[in-house]
PDB file of C-alpha atoms in Angstrom:
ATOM      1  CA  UNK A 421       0.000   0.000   0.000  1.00 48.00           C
ATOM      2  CA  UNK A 422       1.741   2.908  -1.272  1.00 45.00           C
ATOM      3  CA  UNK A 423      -0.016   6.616   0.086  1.00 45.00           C
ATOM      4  CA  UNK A 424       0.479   9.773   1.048  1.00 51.00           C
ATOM      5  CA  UNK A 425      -0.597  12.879   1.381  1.00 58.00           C
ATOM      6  CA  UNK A 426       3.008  15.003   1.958  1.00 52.00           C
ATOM      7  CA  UNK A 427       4.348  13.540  -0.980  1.00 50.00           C
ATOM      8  CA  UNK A 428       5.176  16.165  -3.717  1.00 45.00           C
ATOM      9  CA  UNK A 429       3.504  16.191  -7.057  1.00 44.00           C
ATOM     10  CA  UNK A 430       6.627  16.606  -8.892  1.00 43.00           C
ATOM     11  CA  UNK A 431       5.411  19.445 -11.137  1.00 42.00           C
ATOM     12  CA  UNK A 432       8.032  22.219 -11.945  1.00 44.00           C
ATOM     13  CA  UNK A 433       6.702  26.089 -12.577  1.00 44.00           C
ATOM     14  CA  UNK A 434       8.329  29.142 -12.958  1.00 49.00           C
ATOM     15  CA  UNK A 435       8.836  32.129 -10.556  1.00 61.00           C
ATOM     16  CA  UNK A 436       8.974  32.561  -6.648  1.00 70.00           C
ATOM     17  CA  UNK A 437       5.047  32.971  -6.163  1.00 77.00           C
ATOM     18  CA  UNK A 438       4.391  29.276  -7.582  1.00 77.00           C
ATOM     19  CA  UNK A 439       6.815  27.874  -5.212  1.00 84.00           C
ATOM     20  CA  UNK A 440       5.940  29.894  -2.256  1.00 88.00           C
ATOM     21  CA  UNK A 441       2.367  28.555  -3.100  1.00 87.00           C
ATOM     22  CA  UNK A 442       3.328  25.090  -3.930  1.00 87.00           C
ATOM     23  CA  UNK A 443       5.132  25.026  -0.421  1.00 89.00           C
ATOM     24  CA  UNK A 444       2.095  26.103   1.342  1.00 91.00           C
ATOM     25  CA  UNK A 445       0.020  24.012  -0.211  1.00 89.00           C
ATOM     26  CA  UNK A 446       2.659  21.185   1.074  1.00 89.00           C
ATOM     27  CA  UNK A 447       2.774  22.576   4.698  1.00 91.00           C
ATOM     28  CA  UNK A 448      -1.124  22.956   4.743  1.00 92.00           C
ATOM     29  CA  UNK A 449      -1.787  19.066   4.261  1.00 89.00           C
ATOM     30  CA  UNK A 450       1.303  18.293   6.686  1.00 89.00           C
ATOM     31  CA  UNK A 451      -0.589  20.385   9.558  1.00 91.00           C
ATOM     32  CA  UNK A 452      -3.747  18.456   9.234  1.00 91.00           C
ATOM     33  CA  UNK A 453      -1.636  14.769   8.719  1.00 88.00           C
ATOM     34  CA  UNK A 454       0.376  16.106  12.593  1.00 90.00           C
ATOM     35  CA  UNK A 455      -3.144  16.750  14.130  1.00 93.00           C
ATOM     36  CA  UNK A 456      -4.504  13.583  12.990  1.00 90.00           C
ATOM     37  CA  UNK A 457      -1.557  11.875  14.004  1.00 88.00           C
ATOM     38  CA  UNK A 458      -2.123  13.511  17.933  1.00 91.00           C
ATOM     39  CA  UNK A 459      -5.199  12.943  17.607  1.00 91.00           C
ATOM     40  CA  UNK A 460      -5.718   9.291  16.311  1.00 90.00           C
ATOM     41  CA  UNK A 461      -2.477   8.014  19.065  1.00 89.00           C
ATOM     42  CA  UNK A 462      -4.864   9.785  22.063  1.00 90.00           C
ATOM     43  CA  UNK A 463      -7.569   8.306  21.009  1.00 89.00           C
ATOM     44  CA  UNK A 464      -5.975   4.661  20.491  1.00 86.00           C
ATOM     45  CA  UNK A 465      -5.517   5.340  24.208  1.00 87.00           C
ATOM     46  CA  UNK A 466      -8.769   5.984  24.730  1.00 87.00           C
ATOM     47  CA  UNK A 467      -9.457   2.632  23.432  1.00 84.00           C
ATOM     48  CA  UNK A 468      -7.107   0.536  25.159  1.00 81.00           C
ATOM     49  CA  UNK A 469      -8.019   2.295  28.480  1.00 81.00           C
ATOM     50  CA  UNK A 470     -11.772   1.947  27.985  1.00 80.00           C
ATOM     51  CA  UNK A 471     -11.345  -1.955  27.227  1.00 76.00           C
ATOM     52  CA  UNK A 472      -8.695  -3.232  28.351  1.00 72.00           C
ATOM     53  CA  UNK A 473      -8.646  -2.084  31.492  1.00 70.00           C
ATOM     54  CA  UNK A 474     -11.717  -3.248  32.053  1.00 68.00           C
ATOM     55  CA  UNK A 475     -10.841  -6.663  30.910  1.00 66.00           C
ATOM     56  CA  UNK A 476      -7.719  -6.953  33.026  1.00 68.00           C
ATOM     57  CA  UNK A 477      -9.623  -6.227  35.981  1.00 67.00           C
ATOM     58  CA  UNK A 478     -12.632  -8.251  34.984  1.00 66.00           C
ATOM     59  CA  UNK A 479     -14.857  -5.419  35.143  1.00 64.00           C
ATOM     60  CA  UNK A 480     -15.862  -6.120  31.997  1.00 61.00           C
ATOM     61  CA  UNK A 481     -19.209  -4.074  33.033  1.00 62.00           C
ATOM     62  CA  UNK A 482     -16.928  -1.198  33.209  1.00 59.00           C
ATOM     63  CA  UNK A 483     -16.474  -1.278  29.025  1.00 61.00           C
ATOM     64  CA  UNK A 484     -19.862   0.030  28.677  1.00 63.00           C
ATOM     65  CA  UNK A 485     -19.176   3.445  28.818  1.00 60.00           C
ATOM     66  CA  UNK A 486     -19.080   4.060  24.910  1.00 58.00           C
ATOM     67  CA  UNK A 487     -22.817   4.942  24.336  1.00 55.00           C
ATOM     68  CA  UNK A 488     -24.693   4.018  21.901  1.00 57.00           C
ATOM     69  CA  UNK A 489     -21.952   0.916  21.815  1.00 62.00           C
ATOM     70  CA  UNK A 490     -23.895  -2.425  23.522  1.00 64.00           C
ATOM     71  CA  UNK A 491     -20.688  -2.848  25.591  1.00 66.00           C
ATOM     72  CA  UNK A 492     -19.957  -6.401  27.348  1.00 65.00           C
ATOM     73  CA  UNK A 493     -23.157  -8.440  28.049  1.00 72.00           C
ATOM     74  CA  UNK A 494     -22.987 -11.601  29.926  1.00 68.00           C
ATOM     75  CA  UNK A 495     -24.077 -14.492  27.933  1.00 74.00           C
ATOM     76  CA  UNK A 496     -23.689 -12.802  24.378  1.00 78.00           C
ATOM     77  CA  UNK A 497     -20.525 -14.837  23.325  1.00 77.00           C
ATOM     78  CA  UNK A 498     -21.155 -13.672  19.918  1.00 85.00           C
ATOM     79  CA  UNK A 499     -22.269 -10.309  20.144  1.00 80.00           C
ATOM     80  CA  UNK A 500     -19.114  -9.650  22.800  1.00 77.00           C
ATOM     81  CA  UNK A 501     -16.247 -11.392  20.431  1.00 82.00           C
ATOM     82  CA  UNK A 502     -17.820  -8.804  17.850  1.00 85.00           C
ATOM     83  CA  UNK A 503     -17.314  -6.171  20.014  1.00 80.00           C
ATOM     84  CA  UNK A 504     -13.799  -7.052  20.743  1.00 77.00           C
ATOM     85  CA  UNK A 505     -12.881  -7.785  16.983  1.00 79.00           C
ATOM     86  CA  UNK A 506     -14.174  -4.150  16.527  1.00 82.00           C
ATOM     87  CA  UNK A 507     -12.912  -2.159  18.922  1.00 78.00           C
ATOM     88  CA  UNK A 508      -9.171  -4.090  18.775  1.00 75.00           C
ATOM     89  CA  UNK A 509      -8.922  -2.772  14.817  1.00 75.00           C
ATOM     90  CA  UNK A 510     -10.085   0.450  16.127  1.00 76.00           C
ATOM     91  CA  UNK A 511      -7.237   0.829  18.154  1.00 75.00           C
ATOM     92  CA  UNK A 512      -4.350  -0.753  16.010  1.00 75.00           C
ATOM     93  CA  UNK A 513      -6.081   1.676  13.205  1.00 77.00           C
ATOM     94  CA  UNK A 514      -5.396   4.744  14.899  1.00 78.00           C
ATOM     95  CA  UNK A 515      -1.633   3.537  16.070  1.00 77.00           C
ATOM     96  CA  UNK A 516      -0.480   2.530  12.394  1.00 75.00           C
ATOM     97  CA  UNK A 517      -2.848   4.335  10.075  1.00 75.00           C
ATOM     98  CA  UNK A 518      -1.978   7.513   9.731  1.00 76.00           C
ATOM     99  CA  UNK A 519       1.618   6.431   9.615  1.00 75.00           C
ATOM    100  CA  UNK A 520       1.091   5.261   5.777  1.00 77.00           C
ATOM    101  CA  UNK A 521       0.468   9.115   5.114  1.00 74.00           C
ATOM    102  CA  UNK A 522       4.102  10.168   5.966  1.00 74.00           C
ATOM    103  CA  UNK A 523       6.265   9.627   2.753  1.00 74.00           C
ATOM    104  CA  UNK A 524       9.574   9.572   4.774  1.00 74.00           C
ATOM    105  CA  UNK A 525       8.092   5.937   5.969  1.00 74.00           C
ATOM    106  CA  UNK A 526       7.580   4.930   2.154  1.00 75.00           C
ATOM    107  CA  UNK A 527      11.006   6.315   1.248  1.00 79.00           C
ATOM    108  CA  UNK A 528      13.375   4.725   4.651  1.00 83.00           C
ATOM    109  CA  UNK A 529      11.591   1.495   5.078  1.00 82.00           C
ATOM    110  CA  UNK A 530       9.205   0.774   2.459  1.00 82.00           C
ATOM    111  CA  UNK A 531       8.224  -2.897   3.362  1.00 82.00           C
ATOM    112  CA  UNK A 532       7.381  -1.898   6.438  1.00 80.00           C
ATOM    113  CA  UNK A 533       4.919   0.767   4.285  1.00 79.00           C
ATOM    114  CA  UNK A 534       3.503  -1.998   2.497  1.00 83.00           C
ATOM    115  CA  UNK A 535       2.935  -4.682   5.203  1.00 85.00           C
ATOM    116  CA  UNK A 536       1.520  -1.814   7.382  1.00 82.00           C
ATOM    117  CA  UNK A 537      -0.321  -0.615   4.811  1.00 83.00           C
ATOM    118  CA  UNK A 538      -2.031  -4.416   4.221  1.00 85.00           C
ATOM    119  CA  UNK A 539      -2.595  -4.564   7.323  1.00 85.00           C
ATOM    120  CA  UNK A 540      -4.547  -1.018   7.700  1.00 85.00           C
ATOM    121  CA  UNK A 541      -6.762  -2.447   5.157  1.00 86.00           C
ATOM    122  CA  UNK A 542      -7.216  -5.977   6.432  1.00 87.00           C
ATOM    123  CA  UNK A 543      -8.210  -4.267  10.057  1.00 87.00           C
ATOM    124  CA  UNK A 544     -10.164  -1.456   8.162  1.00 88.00           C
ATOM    125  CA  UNK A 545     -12.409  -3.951   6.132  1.00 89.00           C
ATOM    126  CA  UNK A 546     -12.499  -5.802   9.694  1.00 89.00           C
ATOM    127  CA  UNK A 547     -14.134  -2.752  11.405  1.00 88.00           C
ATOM    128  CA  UNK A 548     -16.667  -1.545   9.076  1.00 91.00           C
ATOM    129  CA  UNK A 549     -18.165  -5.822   8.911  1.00 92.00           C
ATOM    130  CA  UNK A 550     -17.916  -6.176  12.485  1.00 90.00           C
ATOM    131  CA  UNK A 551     -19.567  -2.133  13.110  1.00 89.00           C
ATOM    132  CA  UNK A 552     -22.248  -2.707  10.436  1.00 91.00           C
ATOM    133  CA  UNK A 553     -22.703  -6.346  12.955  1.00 91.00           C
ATOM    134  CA  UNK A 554     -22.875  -4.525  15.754  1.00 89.00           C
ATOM    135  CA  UNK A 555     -25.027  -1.810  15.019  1.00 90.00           C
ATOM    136  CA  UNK A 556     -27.578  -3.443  13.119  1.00 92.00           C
ATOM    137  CA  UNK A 557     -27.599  -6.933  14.643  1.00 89.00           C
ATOM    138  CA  UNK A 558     -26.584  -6.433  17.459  1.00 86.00           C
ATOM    139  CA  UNK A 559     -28.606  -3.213  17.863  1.00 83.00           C
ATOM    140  CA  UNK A 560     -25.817  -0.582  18.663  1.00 83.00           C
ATOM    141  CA  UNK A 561     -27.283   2.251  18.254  1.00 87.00           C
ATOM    142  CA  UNK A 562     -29.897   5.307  19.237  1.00 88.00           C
ATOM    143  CA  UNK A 563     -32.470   5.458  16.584  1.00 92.00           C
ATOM    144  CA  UNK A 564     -32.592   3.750  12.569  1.00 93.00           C
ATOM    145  CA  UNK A 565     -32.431   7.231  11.364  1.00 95.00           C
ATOM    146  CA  UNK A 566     -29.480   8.642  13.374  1.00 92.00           C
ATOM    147  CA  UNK A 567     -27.464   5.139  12.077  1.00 94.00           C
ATOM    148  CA  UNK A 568     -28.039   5.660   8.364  1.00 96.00           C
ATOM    149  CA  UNK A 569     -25.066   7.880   7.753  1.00 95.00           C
ATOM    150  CA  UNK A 570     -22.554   6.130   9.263  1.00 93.00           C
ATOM    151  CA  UNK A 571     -24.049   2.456   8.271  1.00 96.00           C
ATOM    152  CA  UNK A 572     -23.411   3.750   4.772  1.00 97.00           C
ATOM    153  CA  UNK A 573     -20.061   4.999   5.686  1.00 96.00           C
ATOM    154  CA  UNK A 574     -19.138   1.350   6.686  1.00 94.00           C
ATOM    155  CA  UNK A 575     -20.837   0.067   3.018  1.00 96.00           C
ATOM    156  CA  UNK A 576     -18.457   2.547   1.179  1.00 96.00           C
ATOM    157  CA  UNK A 577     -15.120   0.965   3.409  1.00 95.00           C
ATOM    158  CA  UNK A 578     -15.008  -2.330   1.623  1.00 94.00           C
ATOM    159  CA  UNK A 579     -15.462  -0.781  -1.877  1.00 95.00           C
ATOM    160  CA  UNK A 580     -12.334   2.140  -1.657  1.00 94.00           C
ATOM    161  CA  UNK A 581     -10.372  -0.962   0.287  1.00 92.00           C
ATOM    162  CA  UNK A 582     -11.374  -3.244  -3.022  1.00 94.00           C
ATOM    163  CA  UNK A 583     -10.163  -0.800  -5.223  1.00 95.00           C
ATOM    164  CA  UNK A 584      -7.038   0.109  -3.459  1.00 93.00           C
ATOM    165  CA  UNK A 585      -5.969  -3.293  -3.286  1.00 91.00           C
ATOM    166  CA  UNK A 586      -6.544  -3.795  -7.161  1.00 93.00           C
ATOM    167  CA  UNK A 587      -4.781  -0.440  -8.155  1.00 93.00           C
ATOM    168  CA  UNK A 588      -1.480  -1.800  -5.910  1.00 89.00           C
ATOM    169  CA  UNK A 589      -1.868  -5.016  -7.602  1.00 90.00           C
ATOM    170  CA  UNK A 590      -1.584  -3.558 -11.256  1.00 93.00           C
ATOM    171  CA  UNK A 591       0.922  -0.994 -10.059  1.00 89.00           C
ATOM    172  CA  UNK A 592      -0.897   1.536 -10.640  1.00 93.00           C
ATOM    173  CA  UNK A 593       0.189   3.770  -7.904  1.00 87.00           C
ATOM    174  CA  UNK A 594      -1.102   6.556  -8.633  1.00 90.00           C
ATOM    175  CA  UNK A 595      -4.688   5.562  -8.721  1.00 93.00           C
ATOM    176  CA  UNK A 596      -3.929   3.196  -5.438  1.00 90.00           C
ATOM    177  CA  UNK A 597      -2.650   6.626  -3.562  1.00 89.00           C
ATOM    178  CA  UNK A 598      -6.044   8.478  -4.091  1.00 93.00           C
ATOM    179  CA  UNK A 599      -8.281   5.079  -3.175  1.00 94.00           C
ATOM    180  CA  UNK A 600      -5.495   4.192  -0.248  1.00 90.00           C
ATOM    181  CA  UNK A 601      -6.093   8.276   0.985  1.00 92.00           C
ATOM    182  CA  UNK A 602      -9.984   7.622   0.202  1.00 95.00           C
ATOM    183  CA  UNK A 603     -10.226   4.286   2.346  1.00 93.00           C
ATOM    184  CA  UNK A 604      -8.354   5.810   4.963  1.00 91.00           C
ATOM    185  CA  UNK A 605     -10.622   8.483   5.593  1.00 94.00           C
ATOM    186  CA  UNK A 606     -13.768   6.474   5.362  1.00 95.00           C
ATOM    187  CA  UNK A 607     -12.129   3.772   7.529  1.00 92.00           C
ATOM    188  CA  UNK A 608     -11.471   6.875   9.928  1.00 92.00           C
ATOM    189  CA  UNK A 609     -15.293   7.992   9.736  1.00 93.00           C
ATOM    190  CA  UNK A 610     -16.490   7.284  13.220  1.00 90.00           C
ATOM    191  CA  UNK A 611     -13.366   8.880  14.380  1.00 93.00           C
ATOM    192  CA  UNK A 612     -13.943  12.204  12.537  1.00 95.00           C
ATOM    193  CA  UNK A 613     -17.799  12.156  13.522  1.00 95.00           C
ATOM    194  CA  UNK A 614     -16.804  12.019  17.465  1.00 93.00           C
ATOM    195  CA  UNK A 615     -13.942  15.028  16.402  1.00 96.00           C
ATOM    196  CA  UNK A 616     -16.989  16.932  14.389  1.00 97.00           C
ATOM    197  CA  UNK A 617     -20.003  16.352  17.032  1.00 96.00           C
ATOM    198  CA  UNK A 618     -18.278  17.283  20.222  1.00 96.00           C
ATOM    199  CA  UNK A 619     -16.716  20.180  18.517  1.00 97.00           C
ATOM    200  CA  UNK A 620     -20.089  21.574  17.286  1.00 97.00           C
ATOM    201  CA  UNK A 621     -20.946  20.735  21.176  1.00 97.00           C
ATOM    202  CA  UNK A 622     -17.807  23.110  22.265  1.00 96.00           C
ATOM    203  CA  UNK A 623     -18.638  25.900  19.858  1.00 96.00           C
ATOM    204  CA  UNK A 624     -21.969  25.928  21.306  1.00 96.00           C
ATOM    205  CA  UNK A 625     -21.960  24.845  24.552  1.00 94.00           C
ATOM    206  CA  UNK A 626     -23.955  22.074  24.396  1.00 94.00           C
ATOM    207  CA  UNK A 627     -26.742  20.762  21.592  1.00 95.00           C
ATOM    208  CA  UNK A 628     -27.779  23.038  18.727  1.00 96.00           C
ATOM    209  CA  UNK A 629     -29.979  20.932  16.047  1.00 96.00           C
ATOM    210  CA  UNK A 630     -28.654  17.684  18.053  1.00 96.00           C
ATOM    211  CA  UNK A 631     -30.846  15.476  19.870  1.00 96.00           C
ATOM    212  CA  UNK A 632     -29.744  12.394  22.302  1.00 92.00           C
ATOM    213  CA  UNK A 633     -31.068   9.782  19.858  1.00 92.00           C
ATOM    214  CA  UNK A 634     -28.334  11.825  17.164  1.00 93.00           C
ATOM    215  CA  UNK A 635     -31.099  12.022  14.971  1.00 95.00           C
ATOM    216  CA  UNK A 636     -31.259  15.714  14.553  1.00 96.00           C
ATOM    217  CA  UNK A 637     -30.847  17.784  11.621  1.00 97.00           C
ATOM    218  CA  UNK A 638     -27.080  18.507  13.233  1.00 97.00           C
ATOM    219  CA  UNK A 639     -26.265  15.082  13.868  1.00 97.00           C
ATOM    220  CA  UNK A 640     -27.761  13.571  10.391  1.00 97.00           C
ATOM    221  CA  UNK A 641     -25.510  16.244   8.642  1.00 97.00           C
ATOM    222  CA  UNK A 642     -22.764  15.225  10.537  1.00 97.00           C
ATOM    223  CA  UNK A 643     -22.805  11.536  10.379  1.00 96.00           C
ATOM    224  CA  UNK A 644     -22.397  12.613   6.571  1.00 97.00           C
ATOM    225  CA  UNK A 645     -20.075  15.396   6.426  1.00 97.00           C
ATOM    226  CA  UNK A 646     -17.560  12.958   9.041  1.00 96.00           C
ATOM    227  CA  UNK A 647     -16.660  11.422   5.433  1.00 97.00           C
ATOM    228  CA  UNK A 648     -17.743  13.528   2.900  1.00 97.00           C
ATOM    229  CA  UNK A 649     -16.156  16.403   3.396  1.00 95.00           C
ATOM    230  CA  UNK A 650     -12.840  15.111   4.276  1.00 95.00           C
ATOM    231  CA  UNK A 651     -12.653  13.053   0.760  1.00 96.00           C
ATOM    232  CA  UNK A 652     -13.887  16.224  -1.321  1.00 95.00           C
ATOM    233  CA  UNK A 653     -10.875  18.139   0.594  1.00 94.00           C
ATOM    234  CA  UNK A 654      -8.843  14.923  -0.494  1.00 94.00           C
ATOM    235  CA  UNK A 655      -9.977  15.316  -3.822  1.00 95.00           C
ATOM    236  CA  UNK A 656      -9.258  19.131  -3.920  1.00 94.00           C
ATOM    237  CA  UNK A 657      -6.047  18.329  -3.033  1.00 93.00           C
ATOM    238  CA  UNK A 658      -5.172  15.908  -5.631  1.00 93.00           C
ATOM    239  CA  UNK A 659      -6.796  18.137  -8.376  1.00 94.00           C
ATOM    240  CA  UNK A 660      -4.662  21.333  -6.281  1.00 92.00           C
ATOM    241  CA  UNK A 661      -1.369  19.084  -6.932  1.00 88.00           C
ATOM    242  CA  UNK A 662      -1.767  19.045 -10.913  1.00 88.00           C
ATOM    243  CA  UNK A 663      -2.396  23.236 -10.640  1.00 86.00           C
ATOM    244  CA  UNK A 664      -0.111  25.563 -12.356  1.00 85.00           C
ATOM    245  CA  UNK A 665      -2.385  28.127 -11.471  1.00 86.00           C
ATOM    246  CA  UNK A 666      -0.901  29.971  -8.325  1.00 90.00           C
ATOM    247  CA  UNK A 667      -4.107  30.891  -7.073  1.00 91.00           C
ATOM    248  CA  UNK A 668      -5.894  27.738  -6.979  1.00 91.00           C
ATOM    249  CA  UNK A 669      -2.794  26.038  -4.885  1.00 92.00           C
ATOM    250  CA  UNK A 670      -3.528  28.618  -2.244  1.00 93.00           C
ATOM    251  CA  UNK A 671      -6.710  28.351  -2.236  1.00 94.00           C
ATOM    252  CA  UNK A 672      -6.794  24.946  -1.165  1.00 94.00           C
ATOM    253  CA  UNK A 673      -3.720  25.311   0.688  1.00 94.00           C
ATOM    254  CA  UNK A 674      -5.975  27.659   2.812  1.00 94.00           C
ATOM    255  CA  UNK A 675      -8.901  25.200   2.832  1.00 93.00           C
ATOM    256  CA  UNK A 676      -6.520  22.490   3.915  1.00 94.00           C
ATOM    257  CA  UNK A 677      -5.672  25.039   6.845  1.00 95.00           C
ATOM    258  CA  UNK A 678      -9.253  24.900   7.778  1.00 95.00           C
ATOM    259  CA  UNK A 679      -9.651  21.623   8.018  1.00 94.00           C
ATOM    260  CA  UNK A 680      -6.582  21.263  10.165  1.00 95.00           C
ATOM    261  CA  UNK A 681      -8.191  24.164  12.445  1.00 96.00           C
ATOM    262  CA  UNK A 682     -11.690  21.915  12.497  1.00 95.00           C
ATOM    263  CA  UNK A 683      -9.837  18.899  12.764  1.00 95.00           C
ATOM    264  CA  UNK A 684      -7.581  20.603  16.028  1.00 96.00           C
ATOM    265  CA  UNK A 685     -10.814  21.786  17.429  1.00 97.00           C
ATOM    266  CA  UNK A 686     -12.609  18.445  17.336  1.00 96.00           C
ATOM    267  CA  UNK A 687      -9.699  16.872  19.136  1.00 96.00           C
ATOM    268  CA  UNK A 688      -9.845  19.111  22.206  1.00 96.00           C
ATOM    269  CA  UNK A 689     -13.023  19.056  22.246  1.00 97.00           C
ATOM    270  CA  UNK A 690     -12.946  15.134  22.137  1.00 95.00           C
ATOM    271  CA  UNK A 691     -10.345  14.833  25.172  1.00 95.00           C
ATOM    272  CA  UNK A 692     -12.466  17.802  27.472  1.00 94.00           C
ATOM    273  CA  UNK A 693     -15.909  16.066  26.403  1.00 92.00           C
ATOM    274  CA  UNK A 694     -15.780  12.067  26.045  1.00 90.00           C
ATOM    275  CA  UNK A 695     -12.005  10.758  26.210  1.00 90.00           C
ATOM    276  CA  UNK A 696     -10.772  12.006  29.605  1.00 90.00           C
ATOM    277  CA  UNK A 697     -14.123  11.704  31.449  1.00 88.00           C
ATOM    278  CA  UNK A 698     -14.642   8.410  30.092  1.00 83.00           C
ATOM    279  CA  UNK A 699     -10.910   7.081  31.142  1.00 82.00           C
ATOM    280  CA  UNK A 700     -11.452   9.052  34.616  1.00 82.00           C
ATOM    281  CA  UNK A 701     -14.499   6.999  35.496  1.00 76.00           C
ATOM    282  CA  UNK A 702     -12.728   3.835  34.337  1.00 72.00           C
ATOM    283  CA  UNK A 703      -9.745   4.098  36.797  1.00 73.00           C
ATOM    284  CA  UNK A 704     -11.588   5.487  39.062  1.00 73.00           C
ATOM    285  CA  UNK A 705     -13.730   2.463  39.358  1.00 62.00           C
TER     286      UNK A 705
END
């Protein structure tokens, strides 16, 4: 699996304003590839606390904090190796995933690219089966409505994994970076809603358009946008890197910028709002 986002296009231009532009393009998408990194290692935290702990104590009641999650029920054998086979991804996910983005990885020790890359995918396709499971089966969640969103987030996982694969396969590389980038953000979907919700829940202290079922008009435009919007930025990006037009590169180089801001906000907000709370009441019990 050969991606990334830092990498440079390659394209030459002429005078100091394309470079200047072509360089902040470069540091815009490195900004928001830093916070993710923060964010997605914090979070893997999150996880492991949340579960394992739990687990290791056998308080496995204690794992069933994550709401609207069905956390450990006695008797469910099925339902709770589901649970574990989802959650476990989750956490290797956020450890290794956003490591494919980083070209110095792909350029030092590129198996270790590749076999991390295969297994980002493997674990991906993983989560999204075993989450679809869960929440419809299994009956994860608040409300049919407030589920659509990310239930077709999890349909669209094994398709850009599918077609990732097959572009490394026929070595072509430059159609496997966009689906690897692609996959990786809709793999990271239920990440980015958390980041997006609880920062719409910062900026306005508390629910606006939300309801606690998350099937208001907030939360359905959410559950969208958590995916969306970060592969049309994607996409802007790619189309940004083919540019010779110095004001198109900063242009997205600023929109980049704004989705690192979003993304920075949504990751405090995550730690005040769910993470630390949640991992407080787990030690502390």
């Amino acid at each position: 699996m050969q991606t990334s986002l830092t990498g440079s296009a390659g394209v030459t231009g002429v005078g100091s304003g394309y470079h200047s532009a072509d360089r902040a393009l470069q540091l815009s998408v490195t900004g928001w590839v830093l916070v993710a990194l923060a964010g997605q290692w914090l979070f893997a935290f999150y996880i492991a606390v949340l579960y394992a702990v739990p687990a290791l104590t056998g308080n496995y009641e204690g794992a069933n904090q994550a709401r609207p999650i069905t956390g450990y029920v006695a008797g469910d054998t099925v339902g709770n190796l589901m649970l574990f086979a989802h959650v476990l991804p989750a956490a290797m996910l956020s450890v290794g995933g956003v490591l494919q983005l980083l070209p110095a990885l792909r350029r030092r020790w590129p198996q270790l690219h590749r076999w991390n890359g295969r297994v980002f995918l493997v674990m991906g396709l993983l989560g999204a089966l075993t989450g679809l499971y869960l929440t419809w089966v299994r009956g994860s969640r608040l409300s049919d409505l407030g589920a659509i969103g990310i239930t077709i987030n999890g349909l669209l996982i094994p398709v850009a994994v599918l077609l990732a694969w097959r572009a490394a396969r026929a070595r072509q590389f430059d159609r496997h970076r966009r689906w690897a980038v692609h996959a990786f953000l809709l793999i990271n979907g239920v990440w980015t809603f958390r980041l997006y919700l609880m920062g719409w829940y910062l900026v306005n202290h508390g629910q606006n358009g939300n309801t606690n079922n998350l099937d208001g008009p907030v939360d359905l435009f959410i559950s969208v946008a958590c995916y969306a919007l970060p592969m049309a930025v994607a996409e802007l990006w790619f189309w940004a890197q083919r540019q010779h037009h110095v004001a198109r590169k900063w242009w997205v180089a600023a929109m980049l910028s704004l989705a690192a801001l979003i993304t920075l906000l949504g990751v405090v907000a995550a730690i005040l709002m769910m993470w630390l709370p949640r991992i407080g009441n787990v030690l502390a019990g």
